[in-house]
PDB file of C-alpha atoms and ligand atoms in Angstrom:
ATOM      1  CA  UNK A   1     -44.042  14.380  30.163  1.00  0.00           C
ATOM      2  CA  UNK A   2     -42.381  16.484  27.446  1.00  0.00           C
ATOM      3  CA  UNK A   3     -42.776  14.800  24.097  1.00  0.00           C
ATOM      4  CA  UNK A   4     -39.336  13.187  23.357  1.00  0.00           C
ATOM      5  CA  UNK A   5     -36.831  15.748  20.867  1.00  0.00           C
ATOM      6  CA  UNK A   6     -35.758  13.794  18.397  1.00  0.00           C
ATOM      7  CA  UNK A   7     -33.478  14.413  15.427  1.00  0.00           C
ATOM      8  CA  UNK A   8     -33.179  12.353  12.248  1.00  0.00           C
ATOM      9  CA  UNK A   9     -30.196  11.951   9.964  1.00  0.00           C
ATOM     10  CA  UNK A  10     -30.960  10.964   6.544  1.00  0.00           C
ATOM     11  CA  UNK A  11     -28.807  10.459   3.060  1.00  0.00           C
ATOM     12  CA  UNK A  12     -31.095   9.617   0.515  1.00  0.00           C
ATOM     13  CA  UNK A  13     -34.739   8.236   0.123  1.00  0.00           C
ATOM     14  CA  UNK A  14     -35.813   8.584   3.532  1.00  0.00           C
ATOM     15  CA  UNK A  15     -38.501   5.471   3.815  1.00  0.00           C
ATOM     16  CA  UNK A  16     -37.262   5.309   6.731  1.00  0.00           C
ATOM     17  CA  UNK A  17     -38.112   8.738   8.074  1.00  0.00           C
ATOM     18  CA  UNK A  18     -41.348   9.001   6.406  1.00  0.00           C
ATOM     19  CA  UNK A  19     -42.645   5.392   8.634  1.00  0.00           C
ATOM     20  CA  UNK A  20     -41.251   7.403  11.424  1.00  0.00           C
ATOM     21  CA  UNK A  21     -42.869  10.646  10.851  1.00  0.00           C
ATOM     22  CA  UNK A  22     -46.138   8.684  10.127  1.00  0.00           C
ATOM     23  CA  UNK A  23     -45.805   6.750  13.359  1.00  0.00           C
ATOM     24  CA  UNK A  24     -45.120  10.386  15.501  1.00  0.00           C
ATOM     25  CA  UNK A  25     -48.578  11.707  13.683  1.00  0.00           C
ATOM     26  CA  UNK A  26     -50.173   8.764  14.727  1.00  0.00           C
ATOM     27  CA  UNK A  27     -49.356   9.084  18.149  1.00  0.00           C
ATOM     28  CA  UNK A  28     -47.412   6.199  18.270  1.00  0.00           C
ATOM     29  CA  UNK A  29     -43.964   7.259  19.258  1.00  0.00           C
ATOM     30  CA  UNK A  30     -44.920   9.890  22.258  1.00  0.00           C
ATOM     31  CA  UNK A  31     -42.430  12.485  20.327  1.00  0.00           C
ATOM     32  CA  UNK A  32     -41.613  15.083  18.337  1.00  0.00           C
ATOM     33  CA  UNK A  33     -39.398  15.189  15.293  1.00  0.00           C
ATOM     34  CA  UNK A  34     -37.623  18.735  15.434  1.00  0.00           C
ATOM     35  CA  UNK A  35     -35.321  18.357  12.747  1.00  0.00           C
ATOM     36  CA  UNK A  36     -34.114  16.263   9.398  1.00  0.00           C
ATOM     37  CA  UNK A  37     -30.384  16.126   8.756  1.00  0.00           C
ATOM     38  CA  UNK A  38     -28.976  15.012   5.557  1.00  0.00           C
ATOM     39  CA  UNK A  39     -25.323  14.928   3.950  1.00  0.00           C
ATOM     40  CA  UNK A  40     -27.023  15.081   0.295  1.00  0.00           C
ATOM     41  CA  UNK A  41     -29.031  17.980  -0.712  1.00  0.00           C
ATOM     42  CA  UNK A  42     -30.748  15.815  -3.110  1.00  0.00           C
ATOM     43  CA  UNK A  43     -32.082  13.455  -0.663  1.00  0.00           C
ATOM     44  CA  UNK A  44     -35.607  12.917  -1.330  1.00  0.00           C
ATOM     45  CA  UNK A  45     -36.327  12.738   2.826  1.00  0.00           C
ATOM     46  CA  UNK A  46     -35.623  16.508   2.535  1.00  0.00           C
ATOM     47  CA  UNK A  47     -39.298  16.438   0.520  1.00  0.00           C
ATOM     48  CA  UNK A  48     -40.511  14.206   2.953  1.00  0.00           C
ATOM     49  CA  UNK A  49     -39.435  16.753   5.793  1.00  0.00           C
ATOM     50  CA  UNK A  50     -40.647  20.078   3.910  1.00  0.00           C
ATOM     51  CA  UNK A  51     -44.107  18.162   3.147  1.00  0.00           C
ATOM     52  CA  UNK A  52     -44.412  17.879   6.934  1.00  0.00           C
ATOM     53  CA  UNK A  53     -43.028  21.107   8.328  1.00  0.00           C
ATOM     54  CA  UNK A  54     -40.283  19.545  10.349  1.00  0.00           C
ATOM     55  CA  UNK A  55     -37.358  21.680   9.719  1.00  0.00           C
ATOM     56  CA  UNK A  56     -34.733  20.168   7.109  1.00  0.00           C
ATOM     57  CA  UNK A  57     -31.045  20.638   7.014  1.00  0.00           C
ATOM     58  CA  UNK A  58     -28.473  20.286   4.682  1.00  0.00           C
ATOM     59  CA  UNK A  59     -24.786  19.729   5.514  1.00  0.00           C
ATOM     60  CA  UNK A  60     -22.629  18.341   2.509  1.00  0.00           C
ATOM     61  CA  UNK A  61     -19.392  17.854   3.099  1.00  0.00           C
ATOM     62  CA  UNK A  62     -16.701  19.826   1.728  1.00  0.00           C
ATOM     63  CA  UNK A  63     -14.183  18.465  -1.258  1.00  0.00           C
ATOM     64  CA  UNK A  64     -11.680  16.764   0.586  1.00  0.00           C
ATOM     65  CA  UNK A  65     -12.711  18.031   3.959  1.00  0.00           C
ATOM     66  CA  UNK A  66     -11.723  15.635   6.843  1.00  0.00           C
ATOM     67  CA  UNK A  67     -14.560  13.444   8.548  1.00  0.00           C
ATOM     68  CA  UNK A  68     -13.196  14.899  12.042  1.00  0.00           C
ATOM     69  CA  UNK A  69     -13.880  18.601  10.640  1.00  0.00           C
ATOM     70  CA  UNK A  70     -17.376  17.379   9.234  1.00  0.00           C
ATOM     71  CA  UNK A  71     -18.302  15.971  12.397  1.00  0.00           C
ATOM     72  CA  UNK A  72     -16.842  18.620  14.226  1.00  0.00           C
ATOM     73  CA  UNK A  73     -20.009  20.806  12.145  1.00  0.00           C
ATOM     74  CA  UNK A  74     -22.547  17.885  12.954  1.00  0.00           C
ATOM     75  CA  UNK A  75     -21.544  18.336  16.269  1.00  0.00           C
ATOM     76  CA  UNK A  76     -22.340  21.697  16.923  1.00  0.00           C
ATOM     77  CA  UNK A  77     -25.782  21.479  14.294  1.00  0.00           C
ATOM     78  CA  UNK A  78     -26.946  18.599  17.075  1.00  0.00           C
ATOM     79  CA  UNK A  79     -25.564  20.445  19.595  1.00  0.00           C
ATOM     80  CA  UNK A  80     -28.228  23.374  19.303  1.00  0.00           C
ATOM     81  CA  UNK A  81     -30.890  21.389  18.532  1.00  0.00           C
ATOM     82  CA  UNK A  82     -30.207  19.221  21.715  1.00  0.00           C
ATOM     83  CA  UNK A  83     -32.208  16.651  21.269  1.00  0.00           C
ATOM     84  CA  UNK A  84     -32.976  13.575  23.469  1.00  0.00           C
ATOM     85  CA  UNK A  85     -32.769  11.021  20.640  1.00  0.00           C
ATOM     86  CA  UNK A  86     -30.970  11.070  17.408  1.00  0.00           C
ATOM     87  CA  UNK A  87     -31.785   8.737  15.187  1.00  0.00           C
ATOM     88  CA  UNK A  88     -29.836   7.342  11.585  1.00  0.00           C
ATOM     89  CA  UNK A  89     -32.186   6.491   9.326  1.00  0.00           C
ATOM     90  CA  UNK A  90     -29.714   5.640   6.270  1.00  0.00           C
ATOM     91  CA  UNK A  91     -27.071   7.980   7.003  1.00  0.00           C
ATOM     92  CA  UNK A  92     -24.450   7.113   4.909  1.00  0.00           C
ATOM     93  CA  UNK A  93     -21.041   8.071   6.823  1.00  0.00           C
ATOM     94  CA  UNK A  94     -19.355   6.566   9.742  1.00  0.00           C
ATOM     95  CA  UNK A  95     -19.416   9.069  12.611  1.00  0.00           C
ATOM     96  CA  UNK A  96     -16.403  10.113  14.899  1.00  0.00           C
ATOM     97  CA  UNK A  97     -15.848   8.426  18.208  1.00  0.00           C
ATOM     98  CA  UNK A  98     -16.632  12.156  19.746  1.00  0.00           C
ATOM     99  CA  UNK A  99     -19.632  12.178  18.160  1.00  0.00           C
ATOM    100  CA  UNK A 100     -20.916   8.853  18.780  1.00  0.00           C
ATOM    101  CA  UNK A 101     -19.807   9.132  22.367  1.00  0.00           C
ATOM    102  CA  UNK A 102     -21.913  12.547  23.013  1.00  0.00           C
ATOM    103  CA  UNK A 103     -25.070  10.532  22.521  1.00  0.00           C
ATOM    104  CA  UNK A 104     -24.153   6.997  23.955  1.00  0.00           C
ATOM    105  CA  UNK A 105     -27.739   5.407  24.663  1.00  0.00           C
ATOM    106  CA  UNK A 106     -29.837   8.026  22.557  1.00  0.00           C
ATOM    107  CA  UNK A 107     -28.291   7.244  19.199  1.00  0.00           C
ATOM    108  CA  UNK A 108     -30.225   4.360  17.278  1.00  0.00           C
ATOM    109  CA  UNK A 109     -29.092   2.988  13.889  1.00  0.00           C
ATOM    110  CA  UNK A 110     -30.860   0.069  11.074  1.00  0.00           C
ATOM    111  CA  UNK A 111     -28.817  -2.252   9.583  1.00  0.00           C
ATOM    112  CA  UNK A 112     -30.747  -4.419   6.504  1.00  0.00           C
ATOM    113  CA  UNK A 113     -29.410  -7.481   8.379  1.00  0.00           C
ATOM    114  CA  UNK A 114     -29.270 -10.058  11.248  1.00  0.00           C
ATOM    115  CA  UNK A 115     -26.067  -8.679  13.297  1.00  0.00           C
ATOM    116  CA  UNK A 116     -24.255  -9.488  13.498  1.00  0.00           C
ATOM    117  CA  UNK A 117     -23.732 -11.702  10.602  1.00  0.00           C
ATOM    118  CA  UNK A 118     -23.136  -8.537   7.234  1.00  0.00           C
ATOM    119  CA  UNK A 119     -22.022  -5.638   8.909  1.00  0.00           C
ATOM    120  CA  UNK A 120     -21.308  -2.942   6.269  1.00  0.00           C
ATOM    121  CA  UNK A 121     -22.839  -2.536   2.476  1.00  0.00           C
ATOM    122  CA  UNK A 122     -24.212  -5.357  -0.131  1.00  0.00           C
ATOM    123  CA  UNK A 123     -26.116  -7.094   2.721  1.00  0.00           C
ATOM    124  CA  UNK A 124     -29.325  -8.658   0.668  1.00  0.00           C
ATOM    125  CA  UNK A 125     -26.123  -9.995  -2.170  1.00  0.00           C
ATOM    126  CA  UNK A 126     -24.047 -11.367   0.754  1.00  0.00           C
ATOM    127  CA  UNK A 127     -27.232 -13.192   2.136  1.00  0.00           C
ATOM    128  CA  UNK A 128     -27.893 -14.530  -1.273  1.00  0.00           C
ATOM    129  CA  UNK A 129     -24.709 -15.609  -2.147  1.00  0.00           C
ATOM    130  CA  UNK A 130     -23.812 -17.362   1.062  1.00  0.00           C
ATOM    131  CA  UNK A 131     -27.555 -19.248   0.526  1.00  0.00           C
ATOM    132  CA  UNK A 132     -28.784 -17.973   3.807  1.00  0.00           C
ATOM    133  CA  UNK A 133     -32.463 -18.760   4.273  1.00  0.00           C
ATOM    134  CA  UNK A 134     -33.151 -16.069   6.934  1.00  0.00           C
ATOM    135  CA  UNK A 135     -32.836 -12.443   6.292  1.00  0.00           C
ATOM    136  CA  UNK A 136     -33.535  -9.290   7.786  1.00  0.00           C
ATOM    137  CA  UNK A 137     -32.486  -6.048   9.367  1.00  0.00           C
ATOM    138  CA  UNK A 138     -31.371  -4.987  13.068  1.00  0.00           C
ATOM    139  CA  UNK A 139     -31.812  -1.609  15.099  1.00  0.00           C
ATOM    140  CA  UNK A 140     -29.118  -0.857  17.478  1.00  0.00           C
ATOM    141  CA  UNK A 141     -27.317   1.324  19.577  1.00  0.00           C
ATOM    142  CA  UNK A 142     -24.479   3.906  17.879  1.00  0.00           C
ATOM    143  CA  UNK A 143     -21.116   3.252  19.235  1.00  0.00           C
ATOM    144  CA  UNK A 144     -17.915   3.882  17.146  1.00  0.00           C
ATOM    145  CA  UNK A 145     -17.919   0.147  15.949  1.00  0.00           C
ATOM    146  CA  UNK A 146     -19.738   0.235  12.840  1.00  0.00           C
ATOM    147  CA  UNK A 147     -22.817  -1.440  12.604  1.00  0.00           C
ATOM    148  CA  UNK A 148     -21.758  -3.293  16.271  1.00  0.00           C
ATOM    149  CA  UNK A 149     -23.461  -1.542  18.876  1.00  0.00           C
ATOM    150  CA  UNK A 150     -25.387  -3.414  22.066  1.00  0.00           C
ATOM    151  CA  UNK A 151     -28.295  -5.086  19.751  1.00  0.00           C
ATOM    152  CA  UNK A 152     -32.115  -3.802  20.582  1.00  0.00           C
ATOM    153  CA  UNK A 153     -34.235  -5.583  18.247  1.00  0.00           C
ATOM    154  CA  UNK A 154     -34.064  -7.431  14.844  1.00  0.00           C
ATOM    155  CA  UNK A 155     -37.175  -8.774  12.885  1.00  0.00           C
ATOM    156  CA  UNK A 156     -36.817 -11.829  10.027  1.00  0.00           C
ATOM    157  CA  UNK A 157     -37.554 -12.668   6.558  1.00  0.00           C
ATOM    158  CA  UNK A 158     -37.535 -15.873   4.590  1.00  0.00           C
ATOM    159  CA  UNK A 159     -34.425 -15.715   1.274  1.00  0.00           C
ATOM    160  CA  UNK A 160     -37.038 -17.486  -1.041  1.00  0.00           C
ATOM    161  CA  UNK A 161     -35.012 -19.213  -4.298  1.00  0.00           C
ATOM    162  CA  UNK A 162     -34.894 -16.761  -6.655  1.00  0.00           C
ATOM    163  CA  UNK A 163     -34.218 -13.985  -4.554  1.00  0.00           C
ATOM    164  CA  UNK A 164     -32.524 -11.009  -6.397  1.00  0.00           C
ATOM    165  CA  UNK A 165     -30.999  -8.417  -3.635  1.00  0.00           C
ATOM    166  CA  UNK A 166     -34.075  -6.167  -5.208  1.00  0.00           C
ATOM    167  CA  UNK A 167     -36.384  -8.711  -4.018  1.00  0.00           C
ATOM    168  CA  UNK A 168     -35.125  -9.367  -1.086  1.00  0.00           C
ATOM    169  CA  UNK A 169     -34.286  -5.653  -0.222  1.00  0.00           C
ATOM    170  CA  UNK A 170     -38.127  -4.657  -0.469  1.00  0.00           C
ATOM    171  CA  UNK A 171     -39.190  -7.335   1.797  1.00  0.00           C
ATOM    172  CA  UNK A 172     -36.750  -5.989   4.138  1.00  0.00           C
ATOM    173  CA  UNK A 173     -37.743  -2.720   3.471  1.00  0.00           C
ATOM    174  CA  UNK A 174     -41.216  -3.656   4.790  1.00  0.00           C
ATOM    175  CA  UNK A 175     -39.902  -4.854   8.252  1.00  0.00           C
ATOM    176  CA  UNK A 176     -37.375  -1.899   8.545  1.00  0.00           C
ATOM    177  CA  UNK A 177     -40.367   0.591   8.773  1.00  0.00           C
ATOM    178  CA  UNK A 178     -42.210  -1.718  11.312  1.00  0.00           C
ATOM    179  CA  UNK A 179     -38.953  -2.235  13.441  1.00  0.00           C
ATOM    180  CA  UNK A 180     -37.561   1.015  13.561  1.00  0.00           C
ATOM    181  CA  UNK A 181     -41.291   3.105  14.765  1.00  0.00           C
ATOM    182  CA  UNK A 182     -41.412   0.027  17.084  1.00  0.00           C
ATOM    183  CA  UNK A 183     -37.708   0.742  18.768  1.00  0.00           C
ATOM    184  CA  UNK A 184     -38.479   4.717  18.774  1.00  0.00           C
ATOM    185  CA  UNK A 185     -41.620   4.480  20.601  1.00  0.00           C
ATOM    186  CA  UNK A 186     -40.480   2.192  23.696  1.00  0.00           C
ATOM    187  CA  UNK A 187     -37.096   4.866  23.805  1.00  0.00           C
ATOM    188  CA  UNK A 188     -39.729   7.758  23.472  1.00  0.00           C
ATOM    189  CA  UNK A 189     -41.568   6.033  26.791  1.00  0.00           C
ATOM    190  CA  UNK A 190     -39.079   5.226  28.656  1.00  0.00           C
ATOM    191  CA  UNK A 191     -39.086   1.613  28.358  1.00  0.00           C
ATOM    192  CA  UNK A 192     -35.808   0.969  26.499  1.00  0.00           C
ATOM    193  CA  UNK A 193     -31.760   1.857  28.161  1.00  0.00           C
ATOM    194  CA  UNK A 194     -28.870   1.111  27.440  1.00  0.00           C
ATOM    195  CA  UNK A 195     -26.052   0.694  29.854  1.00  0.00           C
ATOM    196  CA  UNK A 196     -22.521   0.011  28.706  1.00  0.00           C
ATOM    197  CA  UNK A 197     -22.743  -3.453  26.384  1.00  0.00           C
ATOM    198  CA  UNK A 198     -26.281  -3.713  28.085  1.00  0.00           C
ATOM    199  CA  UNK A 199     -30.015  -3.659  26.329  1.00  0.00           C
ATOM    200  CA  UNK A 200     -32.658  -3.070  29.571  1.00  0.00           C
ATOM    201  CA  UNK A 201     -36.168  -2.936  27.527  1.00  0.00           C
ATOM    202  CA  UNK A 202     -39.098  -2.789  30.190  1.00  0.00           C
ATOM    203  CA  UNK A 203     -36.514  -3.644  33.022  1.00  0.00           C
ATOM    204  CA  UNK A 204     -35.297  -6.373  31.471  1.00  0.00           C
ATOM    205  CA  UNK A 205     -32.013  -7.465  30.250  1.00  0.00           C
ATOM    206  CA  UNK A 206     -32.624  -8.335  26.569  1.00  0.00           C
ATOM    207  CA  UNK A 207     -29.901 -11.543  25.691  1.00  0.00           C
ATOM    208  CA  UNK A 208     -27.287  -9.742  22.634  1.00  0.00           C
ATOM    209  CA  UNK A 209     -29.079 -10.635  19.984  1.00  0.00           C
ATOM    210  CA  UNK A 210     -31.814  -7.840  20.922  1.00  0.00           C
ATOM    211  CA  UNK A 211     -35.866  -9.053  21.142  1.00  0.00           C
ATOM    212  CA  UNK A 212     -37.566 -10.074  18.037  1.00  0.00           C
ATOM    213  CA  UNK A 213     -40.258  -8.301  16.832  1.00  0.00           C
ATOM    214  CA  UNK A 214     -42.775  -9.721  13.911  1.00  0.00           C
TER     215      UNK A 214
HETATM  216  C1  GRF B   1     -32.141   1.183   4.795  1.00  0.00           C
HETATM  217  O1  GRF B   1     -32.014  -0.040   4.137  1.00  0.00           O
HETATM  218  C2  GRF B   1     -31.415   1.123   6.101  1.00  0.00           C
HETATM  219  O2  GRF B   1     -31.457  -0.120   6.703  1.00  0.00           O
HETATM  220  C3  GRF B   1     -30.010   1.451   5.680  1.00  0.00           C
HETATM  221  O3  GRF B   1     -30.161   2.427   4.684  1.00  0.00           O
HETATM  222  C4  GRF B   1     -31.420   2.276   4.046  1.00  0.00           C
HETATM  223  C5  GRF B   1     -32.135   3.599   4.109  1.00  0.00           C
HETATM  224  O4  GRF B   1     -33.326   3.630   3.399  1.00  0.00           O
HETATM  225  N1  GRF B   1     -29.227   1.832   6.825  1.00  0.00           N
HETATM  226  P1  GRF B   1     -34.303   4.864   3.543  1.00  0.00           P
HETATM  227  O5  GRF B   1     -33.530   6.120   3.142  1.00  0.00           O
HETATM  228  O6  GRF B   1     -34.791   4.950   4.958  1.00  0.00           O
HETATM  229  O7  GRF B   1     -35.436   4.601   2.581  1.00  0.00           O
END
């Protein structure tokens, strides 16, 4: 079976990309990362990319340019690349409904929270100040409802008392990398679909909340 094609878009740090990339040299996700995609050209994941030969582009947007020309661009970058899976690994802009609708059920997102409670920025503060005791971050399917896609998987962490949203962020951070190789490799095998609102992971139906994984 042909190693799955997959495409990563990126805005800044890339930890994301680099658990990923580590996880595809490892052999765990049964694919190939053929290109990085960032908005910022001062994204460190560009580094990340270069320092692993996976080619890297850059695609700012224009002063003032509208998001439907911008994604009209996007479009035609993922277009020739065709991949099978593209993946947003901290991409920082909300993506047209043409886009998103292109690559219904190979388009993957992290959110650094439990959906679907915090859709949206400031989730470790919003955790904190509400006094949850249970954090922690969700992967999902893209559709054009931010951060609302059919659910695949979420991990947890403990909101210990003096949490700061830096505290609390890294120990997300830590399950993010985990989570995210984990959901790439069962779409790489062929284990995990998604059909309309549905979540089939290893022929089953996952409930909407997605599977937890540790
Ligand atoms: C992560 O917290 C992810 O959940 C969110 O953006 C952040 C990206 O971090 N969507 P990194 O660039 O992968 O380090």
């Amino acid at each position: 079976m042909m190693p799955t094609q997959i495409v990563v878009l990126i805005s800044g740090y890339g930890g994301n990309l680099q658990a990923i990339i580590d996880a595809v040299e490892a052999e765990k996700i049964s694919g190939q990362i053929i290109a990085v995609i960032s908005d910022k050209e001062e994204a460190y994941g560009l580094v990340r990319a270069q320092e692993h030969r996976i080619p890297a582009y850059v695609l700012t947007p224009e002063k003032g340019e509208p998001r439907a020309v911008y994604d009209e661009r996007l479009f035609t970058l993922l277009q020739d690349l065709n991949p099978d899976l593209v993946v947003l690994a901290g991409f920082m802009r909300i993506l047209s409904p043409r886009l998103v609708d292109q690559y219904a059920g190979r388009m993957l997102n992290i959110h650094p929270a439990l959906l679907p409670k915090y859709r949206g920025l400031h989730t470790h503060e919003r955790a904190i100040e509400n006094g949850d005791t249970l954090h922690g971050v969700t992967v999902h399917f893209v559709t054009s409802d931010l951060d609302a896609g059919p659910i695949i998987a979420y991990s947890t962490v403990p909101v210990k008392p003096h949490d700061t949203a830096e505290t609390l962020g890294d120990r997300v951070t830590y399950k993010e990398h985990k989570l995210y190789s984990q959901v790439i490799a069962w779409f790489a095998a062929g284990k995990l679909k998604n059909e309309g609102s549905r979540v089939i992971l290893n022929d089953i139906v996952l409930p909407k909340e997605g599977v937890m994984v540790d």
